[in-house]
Structure formats: C-alpha cells, structure tokens
Amino acid sequence: MTTTYTSYKLITADLQTSLTRVSEQPDVKRETEYYLSKIGSIKSIDEFFADSRLYNYAMKAHGLEDMAYAKAFMRKVLTEGTEDEAAFANQLSDTRYKELSESLNFAKHGEFATGFERAQKGVVDKYARQTLEVSAGEDNAGVRLALYFERMASSITSGYSIIADDALAQVVRTALQLPAEFVATDIDRQAAYYEDVLNLEDFKDTSKVGKFLERFTAMWELENPSGSYDPLTVFQSSSLTGISTDLLISINNLKLGGR
C-alpha cells in the first residue's frame, strides 16, 4: 500500500504537472472555460450572484463550497470588502472569506473588479489546486491535509492562526501527538503552547515545512487506520456549518456594535 507521505510526495514532486492534469479533466475544463468566458463581463455583485455557475466556481476555488447556500452571508462579505479593518470578512477567523473578497474586490474596484488577473487566472489557479486537494482526499484524507497545510503554512503567524483553522490544527495536533482532549483546553493556553513548542518562522521555509509534514504523515498513519476518519469535517467553514445565515449576520452585527 502507498503510504500517506509517498502519495503526498508523488503529487508535490512535480506540482505543476499534477495541477495541469487536474485542469484537463473534462468537468474541470468545462467549468473553467465557462468561468473565463463570463467573469470579465460581470460588473456588479448582483450580476455575480445571478450566475450560479460563476458563483459556485468561485466559492469552490476558495474552499467555500459548503457555504454556497448562504448568499446573504456571502453578499455581506463581498459588499464590505477588506479595506476597512472592521469589514465583515476581517472579523471572521476563517481567512478564506477575506481571500474571496480580495479575489473579487467589488468593494474597492466596483465594475472593474473582474477585469484583474486575480479575478480571472487567480481564481482558476485556486480552483485547480482546490480540486487537486479534494481529489487526493478521496483516497487518503491525510494527503489532503498535508497538501492544504503546505499551501497555508506561510500564513501561520501565531498560535491563534492554527486554532482558527481546523485543518491546520488537525495537522499540528497530529504531528505533535497531542491527545484529543487538548482541543477542550483554554484557547489562550493552546495558542501559547503552539508558540512555545513550534518555531512559527519555520513554516515560511518550504524545506522545513516538508520535514514537518513528513512527521505529520507518519503520525497520521499510526492514528488513522484506513476508513477510520471523516475527511470532510475539518474542511467545513470553521464553526459555521449548520447555523442560519441570518443568525450568523445578526450575531456579527451585535459583536461589531450594530454595524
């Protein structure tokens, strides 16, 4: 049987070839061609939401497929943008919302937002990477976690960055062999522990990230015999799943003083 680490290395050894292979899959190619043919003509958030294929493509590209139903929530994310520190996306611990708002920055650029490369090729590249990770996870959830961690590692700036992202936290807890009960401890203590035992600057060094993932994949195989792990749980939008969109916005408004 191919190990988690071997599978991960086979994909990343020539990542561009892996991404190209994914991009050429008929369903991916079809949706990408549609996206590129239409997105440049979209001039407003209303037009973007009106085309469900475009909307769903962009949501999947940013790993937010499970939140596609929450259009009122997503409209607030895009409408407020990211320029203001108090903007909705900046108040959410899950950085994927901020990334989407920056890719399709209607708040800053208005009708010209979709003309930028980040709204076109940038989103297409994200879609291919996301599809690659999801596909890898169908065979081995540990490989998907490793690919995700590799992509996101440089964004880790504190212990709280780890805690805020369930998938990152799963990788770190597994690599450090922390017991399941660790997640129930005080958040501040968790963050302090991560910052004490890890050199977070190492996560900006690709070779050191590789070493960390070698450790993670070895521990993963010991802790997760085949078929014993649900690969979807940690990739759902952090603590948002199953909660009413209107309730989420109401809670956020209260938190932000009624904005």
mmCIF file of C-alpha atoms in Angstrom:
data_model
loop_
_atom_site.group_PDB
_atom_site.id
_atom_site.type_symbol
_atom_site.label_atom_id
_atom_site.label_comp_id
_atom_site.label_asym_id
_atom_site.label_seq_id
_atom_site.Cartn_x
_atom_site.Cartn_y
_atom_site.Cartn_z
ATOM 1 C CA MET A 1 0.000 0.000 0.000
ATOM 2 C CA THR A 2 1.246 3.509 -0.843
ATOM 3 C CA THR A 3 1.924 5.483 2.322
ATOM 4 C CA THR A 4 0.451 8.895 3.055
ATOM 5 C CA TYR A 5 3.861 10.525 2.714
ATOM 6 C CA THR A 6 4.635 8.764 -0.577
ATOM 7 C CA SER A 7 1.281 9.817 -2.044
ATOM 8 C CA TYR A 8 1.844 13.395 -0.911
ATOM 9 C CA LYS A 9 5.356 13.456 -2.408
ATOM 10 C CA LEU A 10 4.182 11.970 -5.707
ATOM 11 C CA ILE A 11 1.785 14.903 -6.089
ATOM 12 C CA THR A 12 4.161 17.642 -4.963
ATOM 13 C CA ALA A 13 7.315 16.368 -6.679
ATOM 14 C CA ASP A 14 6.006 17.953 -9.872
ATOM 15 C CA LEU A 15 3.109 20.041 -8.621
ATOM 16 C CA GLN A 16 2.597 21.911 -11.878
ATOM 17 C CA THR A 17 2.141 18.653 -13.777
ATOM 18 C CA SER A 18 -0.336 17.478 -11.143
ATOM 19 C CA LEU A 19 -2.285 20.741 -11.458
ATOM 20 C CA THR A 20 -2.228 20.580 -15.258
ATOM 21 C CA ARG A 21 -3.587 17.046 -15.148
ATOM 22 C CA VAL A 22 -6.447 18.225 -12.936
ATOM 23 C CA SER A 23 -7.150 21.236 -15.176
ATOM 24 C CA GLU A 24 -7.513 18.951 -18.186
ATOM 25 C CA GLN A 25 -10.187 16.791 -16.607
ATOM 26 C CA PRO A 26 -13.340 17.256 -18.735
ATOM 27 C CA ASP A 27 -15.561 18.583 -15.936
ATOM 28 C CA VAL A 28 -12.894 20.953 -14.604
ATOM 29 C CA LYS A 29 -12.006 22.178 -18.091
ATOM 30 C CA ARG A 30 -15.664 22.786 -18.938
ATOM 31 C CA GLU A 31 -16.368 24.831 -15.805
ATOM 32 C CA THR A 32 -13.107 26.774 -16.156
ATOM 33 C CA GLU A 33 -13.833 27.698 -19.762
ATOM 34 C CA TYR A 34 -17.274 28.919 -18.754
ATOM 35 C CA TYR A 35 -15.868 30.946 -15.868
ATOM 36 C CA LEU A 36 -13.217 32.642 -18.012
ATOM 37 C CA SER A 37 -15.702 33.371 -20.797
ATOM 38 C CA LYS A 38 -18.171 35.081 -18.443
ATOM 39 C CA ILE A 39 -16.418 36.590 -15.439
ATOM 40 C CA GLY A 40 -14.952 39.603 -17.269
ATOM 41 C CA SER A 41 -18.420 40.815 -18.234
ATOM 42 C CA ILE A 42 -19.701 40.776 -14.640
ATOM 43 C CA LYS A 43 -19.920 44.360 -13.375
ATOM 44 C CA SER A 44 -21.616 44.035 -10.002
ATOM 45 C CA ILE A 45 -22.181 41.743 -7.039
ATOM 46 C CA ASP A 46 -25.799 41.300 -8.165
ATOM 47 C CA GLU A 47 -24.681 40.019 -11.569
ATOM 48 C CA PHE A 48 -22.166 37.700 -9.936
ATOM 49 C CA PHE A 49 -24.804 36.154 -7.667
ATOM 50 C CA ALA A 50 -27.249 35.857 -10.560
ATOM 51 C CA ASP A 51 -24.970 33.420 -12.413
ATOM 52 C CA SER A 52 -24.904 30.320 -10.239
ATOM 53 C CA ARG A 53 -22.148 28.615 -12.264
ATOM 54 C CA LEU A 54 -19.803 31.554 -11.789
ATOM 55 C CA TYR A 55 -20.718 31.890 -8.134
ATOM 56 C CA ASN A 56 -20.267 28.194 -7.381
ATOM 57 C CA TYR A 57 -16.955 28.089 -9.261
ATOM 58 C CA ALA A 58 -15.530 30.982 -7.249
ATOM 59 C CA MET A 59 -16.812 29.521 -3.998
ATOM 60 C CA LYS A 60 -15.216 26.144 -4.695
ATOM 61 C CA ALA A 61 -11.967 27.818 -5.756
ATOM 62 C CA HIS A 62 -11.723 29.360 -2.296
ATOM 63 C CA GLY A 63 -12.701 26.199 -0.428
ATOM 64 C CA LEU A 64 -16.110 27.617 0.489
ATOM 65 C CA GLU A 65 -18.342 25.183 -1.369
ATOM 66 C CA ASP A 66 -20.210 24.230 1.773
ATOM 67 C CA MET A 67 -21.218 27.883 2.292
ATOM 68 C CA ALA A 68 -22.590 28.434 -1.216
ATOM 69 C CA TYR A 69 -26.141 28.270 0.136
ATOM 70 C CA ALA A 70 -25.513 31.260 2.439
ATOM 71 C CA LYS A 71 -25.879 34.013 -0.126
ATOM 72 C CA ALA A 72 -26.901 36.732 2.327
ATOM 73 C CA PHE A 73 -23.785 35.955 4.337
ATOM 74 C CA MET A 74 -21.555 35.933 1.249
ATOM 75 C CA ARG A 75 -23.098 39.156 -0.048
ATOM 76 C CA LYS A 76 -22.068 40.859 3.179
ATOM 77 C CA VAL A 77 -18.520 39.515 2.754
ATOM 78 C CA LEU A 78 -18.234 40.912 -0.781
ATOM 79 C CA THR A 79 -20.105 44.158 -0.178
ATOM 80 C CA GLU A 80 -17.890 45.289 2.700
ATOM 81 C CA GLY A 81 -14.603 44.138 1.111
ATOM 82 C CA THR A 82 -11.403 44.108 3.163
ATOM 83 C CA GLU A 83 -10.075 47.676 3.144
ATOM 84 C CA ASP A 84 -11.729 48.601 6.439
ATOM 85 C CA GLU A 85 -10.356 46.727 9.463
ATOM 86 C CA ALA A 86 -13.933 46.488 10.735
ATOM 87 C CA ALA A 87 -15.188 44.891 7.499
ATOM 88 C CA PHE A 88 -17.122 41.666 7.970
ATOM 89 C CA ALA A 89 -14.517 39.425 6.260
ATOM 90 C CA ASN A 90 -11.787 40.816 8.503
ATOM 91 C CA GLN A 91 -13.779 39.896 11.598
ATOM 92 C CA LEU A 92 -14.074 36.223 10.633
ATOM 93 C CA SER A 93 -11.351 33.865 11.849
ATOM 94 C CA ASP A 94 -11.588 31.838 8.634
ATOM 95 C CA THR A 95 -9.321 33.656 6.162
ATOM 96 C CA ARG A 96 -10.979 32.082 3.119
ATOM 97 C CA TYR A 97 -13.674 34.761 3.189
ATOM 98 C CA LYS A 98 -11.075 37.507 3.051
ATOM 99 C CA GLU A 99 -9.324 35.749 0.166
ATOM 100 C CA LEU A 100 -12.574 35.570 -1.808
ATOM 101 C CA SER A 101 -13.275 39.234 -1.170
ATOM 102 C CA GLU A 102 -9.777 40.127 -2.367
ATOM 103 C CA SER A 103 -10.107 37.971 -5.485
ATOM 104 C CA LEU A 104 -13.404 39.624 -6.440
ATOM 105 C CA ASN A 105 -12.881 43.038 -4.921
ATOM 106 C CA PHE A 106 -16.127 44.751 -5.891
ATOM 107 C CA ALA A 107 -15.956 46.908 -2.762
ATOM 108 C CA LYS A 108 -12.733 48.559 -3.942
ATOM 109 C CA HIS A 109 -12.908 48.368 -7.736
ATOM 110 C CA GLY A 110 -16.631 48.292 -8.479
ATOM 111 C CA GLU A 111 -17.470 47.375 -12.080
ATOM 112 C CA PHE A 112 -13.782 46.852 -12.907
ATOM 113 C CA ALA A 113 -13.234 44.201 -10.200
ATOM 114 C CA THR A 114 -13.495 41.219 -12.529
ATOM 115 C CA GLY A 115 -11.014 42.594 -15.051
ATOM 116 C CA PHE A 116 -7.990 41.948 -12.841
ATOM 117 C CA GLU A 117 -5.836 38.835 -13.214
ATOM 118 C CA ARG A 118 -6.576 37.757 -9.641
ATOM 119 C CA ALA A 119 -10.291 37.580 -10.521
ATOM 120 C CA GLN A 120 -9.617 35.508 -13.628
ATOM 121 C CA LYS A 121 -6.441 33.385 -13.729
ATOM 122 C CA GLY A 122 -6.017 33.778 -9.974
ATOM 123 C CA VAL A 123 -9.381 32.153 -9.274
ATOM 124 C CA VAL A 124 -8.780 29.487 -11.937
ATOM 125 C CA ASP A 125 -5.479 28.534 -10.300
ATOM 126 C CA LYS A 126 -7.178 28.307 -6.921
ATOM 127 C CA TYR A 127 -9.908 26.110 -8.420
ATOM 128 C CA ALA A 128 -7.352 23.668 -9.834
ATOM 129 C CA ARG A 129 -5.473 23.479 -6.539
ATOM 130 C CA GLN A 130 -8.669 23.014 -4.548
ATOM 131 C CA THR A 131 -9.836 20.263 -6.916
ATOM 132 C CA LEU A 132 -6.461 18.546 -6.629
ATOM 133 C CA GLU A 133 -6.612 18.569 -2.835
ATOM 134 C CA VAL A 134 -10.195 17.302 -2.696
ATOM 135 C CA SER A 135 -9.409 14.530 -5.182
ATOM 136 C CA ALA A 136 -6.371 13.447 -3.163
ATOM 137 C CA GLY A 137 -8.529 13.363 -0.048
ATOM 138 C CA GLU A 138 -10.922 10.887 -1.625
ATOM 139 C CA ASP A 139 -8.163 8.282 -1.475
ATOM 140 C CA ASN A 140 -6.406 9.462 1.678
ATOM 141 C CA ALA A 141 -7.591 12.289 3.937
ATOM 142 C CA GLY A 142 -4.072 12.653 5.312
ATOM 143 C CA VAL A 143 -2.760 13.578 1.868
ATOM 144 C CA ARG A 144 -5.387 16.296 1.534
ATOM 145 C CA LEU A 145 -4.464 17.669 4.941
ATOM 146 C CA ALA A 146 -0.761 17.659 4.028
ATOM 147 C CA LEU A 147 -1.390 19.472 0.733
ATOM 148 C CA TYR A 148 -3.579 22.028 2.483
ATOM 149 C CA PHE A 149 -1.011 22.606 5.214
ATOM 150 C CA GLU A 150 1.758 23.057 2.643
ATOM 151 C CA ARG A 151 -0.331 25.703 0.872
ATOM 152 C CA MET A 152 -1.347 27.551 4.018
ATOM 153 C CA ALA A 153 1.734 27.163 6.228
ATOM 154 C CA SER A 154 3.252 30.552 5.401
ATOM 155 C CA SER A 155 0.092 32.287 6.640
ATOM 156 C CA ILE A 156 0.601 30.993 10.193
ATOM 157 C CA THR A 157 1.697 33.961 12.273
ATOM 158 C CA SER A 158 0.634 32.896 15.775
ATOM 159 C CA GLY A 159 -0.788 30.047 17.766
ATOM 160 C CA TYR A 160 -4.207 31.549 17.156
ATOM 161 C CA SER A 161 -3.700 31.165 13.394
ATOM 162 C CA ILE A 162 -3.510 27.431 13.951
ATOM 163 C CA ILE A 163 -6.510 27.276 16.269
ATOM 164 C CA ALA A 164 -8.662 29.335 13.857
ATOM 165 C CA ASP A 165 -8.253 26.786 11.053
ATOM 166 C CA ASP A 166 -9.481 23.306 11.940
ATOM 167 C CA ALA A 167 -7.473 21.637 9.165
ATOM 168 C CA LEU A 168 -4.211 23.326 10.185
ATOM 169 C CA ALA A 169 -4.909 22.468 13.805
ATOM 170 C CA GLN A 170 -5.535 18.830 12.906
ATOM 171 C CA VAL A 171 -2.150 18.597 11.189
ATOM 172 C CA VAL A 172 -0.299 20.260 14.058
ATOM 173 C CA ARG A 173 -2.016 18.216 16.779
ATOM 174 C CA THR A 174 -1.289 15.015 14.890
ATOM 175 C CA ALA A 175 2.365 15.886 14.301
ATOM 176 C CA LEU A 176 2.821 16.821 17.964
ATOM 177 C CA GLN A 177 0.886 13.727 19.120
ATOM 178 C CA LEU A 178 -1.467 15.798 21.244
ATOM 179 C CA PRO A 179 -4.424 13.979 22.824
ATOM 180 C CA ALA A 180 -7.985 14.654 21.660
ATOM 181 C CA GLU A 181 -8.675 16.365 24.979
ATOM 182 C CA PHE A 182 -6.242 19.148 24.049
ATOM 183 C CA VAL A 183 -8.908 20.926 21.972
ATOM 184 C CA ALA A 184 -11.057 21.344 25.076
ATOM 185 C CA THR A 185 -8.396 23.301 26.949
ATOM 186 C CA ASP A 186 -8.334 27.092 27.244
ATOM 187 C CA ILE A 187 -7.782 28.774 23.854
ATOM 188 C CA ASP A 188 -5.079 31.092 25.163
ATOM 189 C CA ARG A 189 -3.206 28.162 26.653
ATOM 190 C CA GLN A 190 -3.448 26.256 23.378
ATOM 191 C CA ALA A 191 -2.031 29.225 21.453
ATOM 192 C CA ALA A 192 0.756 29.722 23.968
ATOM 193 C CA TYR A 193 1.666 26.036 23.793
ATOM 194 C CA TYR A 194 1.914 26.087 19.989
ATOM 195 C CA GLU A 195 4.102 29.182 20.104
ATOM 196 C CA ASP A 196 6.310 27.590 22.752
ATOM 197 C CA VAL A 197 6.946 24.228 21.063
ATOM 198 C CA LEU A 198 6.984 25.404 17.446
ATOM 199 C CA ASN A 199 9.182 27.912 15.665
ATOM 200 C CA LEU A 200 6.464 29.513 13.535
ATOM 201 C CA GLU A 201 9.072 31.105 11.288
ATOM 202 C CA ASP A 202 9.930 27.582 10.107
ATOM 203 C CA PHE A 203 6.577 27.470 8.339
ATOM 204 C CA LYS A 204 7.844 30.077 5.876
ATOM 205 C CA ASP A 205 10.669 27.712 4.846
ATOM 206 C CA THR A 206 9.470 25.109 2.332
ATOM 207 C CA SER A 207 12.133 22.564 3.296
ATOM 208 C CA LYS A 208 11.199 22.809 6.985
ATOM 209 C CA VAL A 209 7.511 22.536 6.125
ATOM 210 C CA GLY A 210 8.396 19.371 4.205
ATOM 211 C CA LYS A 211 10.124 17.928 7.270
ATOM 212 C CA PHE A 212 7.142 18.804 9.446
ATOM 213 C CA LEU A 213 4.775 17.091 7.011
ATOM 214 C CA GLU A 214 6.978 14.012 6.942
ATOM 215 C CA ARG A 215 6.442 13.810 10.686
ATOM 216 C CA PHE A 216 2.711 14.506 10.336
ATOM 217 C CA THR A 217 2.140 11.797 7.719
ATOM 218 C CA ALA A 218 3.998 9.202 9.816
ATOM 219 C CA MET A 219 1.852 10.006 12.863
ATOM 220 C CA TRP A 220 -1.283 10.133 10.700
ATOM 221 C CA GLU A 221 -0.800 6.556 9.549
ATOM 222 C CA LEU A 222 -0.421 5.364 13.125
ATOM 223 C CA GLU A 223 -3.521 7.197 14.357
ATOM 224 C CA ASN A 224 -5.861 6.734 11.394
ATOM 225 C CA PRO A 225 -6.198 3.205 10.055
ATOM 226 C CA SER A 226 -7.880 3.075 6.647
ATOM 227 C CA GLY A 227 -11.506 4.179 6.734
ATOM 228 C CA SER A 228 -11.439 5.467 10.317
ATOM 229 C CA TYR A 229 -11.519 9.220 9.615
ATOM 230 C CA ASP A 230 -14.104 11.595 8.161
ATOM 231 C CA PRO A 231 -12.124 13.755 5.677
ATOM 232 C CA LEU A 232 -14.780 16.453 5.375
ATOM 233 C CA THR A 233 -15.172 17.671 8.937
ATOM 234 C CA VAL A 234 -12.112 19.888 9.230
ATOM 235 C CA PHE A 235 -12.652 21.472 5.816
ATOM 236 C CA GLN A 236 -16.099 22.835 6.610
ATOM 237 C CA SER A 237 -16.117 26.574 7.270
ATOM 238 C CA SER A 238 -14.969 26.915 10.856
ATOM 239 C CA SER A 239 -17.911 26.560 13.239
ATOM 240 C CA LEU A 240 -20.352 27.991 10.691
ATOM 241 C CA THR A 241 -21.870 24.767 9.378
ATOM 242 C CA GLY A 242 -25.491 24.200 10.280
ATOM 243 C CA ILE A 243 -26.086 27.718 11.595
ATOM 244 C CA SER A 244 -28.622 30.026 9.960
ATOM 245 C CA THR A 245 -27.034 32.667 7.747
ATOM 246 C CA ASP A 246 -29.303 35.387 9.116
ATOM 247 C CA LEU A 247 -28.385 34.353 12.659
ATOM 248 C CA LEU A 248 -24.677 34.498 11.814
ATOM 249 C CA ILE A 249 -25.038 38.021 10.458
ATOM 250 C CA SER A 250 -27.152 39.079 13.429
ATOM 251 C CA ILE A 251 -24.548 37.736 15.838
ATOM 252 C CA ASN A 252 -21.812 39.510 13.938
ATOM 253 C CA ASN A 253 -23.728 42.791 13.973
ATOM 254 C CA LEU A 254 -24.127 42.553 17.722
ATOM 255 C CA LYS A 255 -20.433 41.782 18.096
ATOM 256 C CA LEU A 256 -19.498 44.771 15.989
ATOM 257 C CA GLY A 257 -21.830 47.128 17.787
ATOM 258 C CA GLY A 258 -24.726 47.008 15.312
ATOM 259 C CA ARG A 259 -22.790 47.780 12.103
#
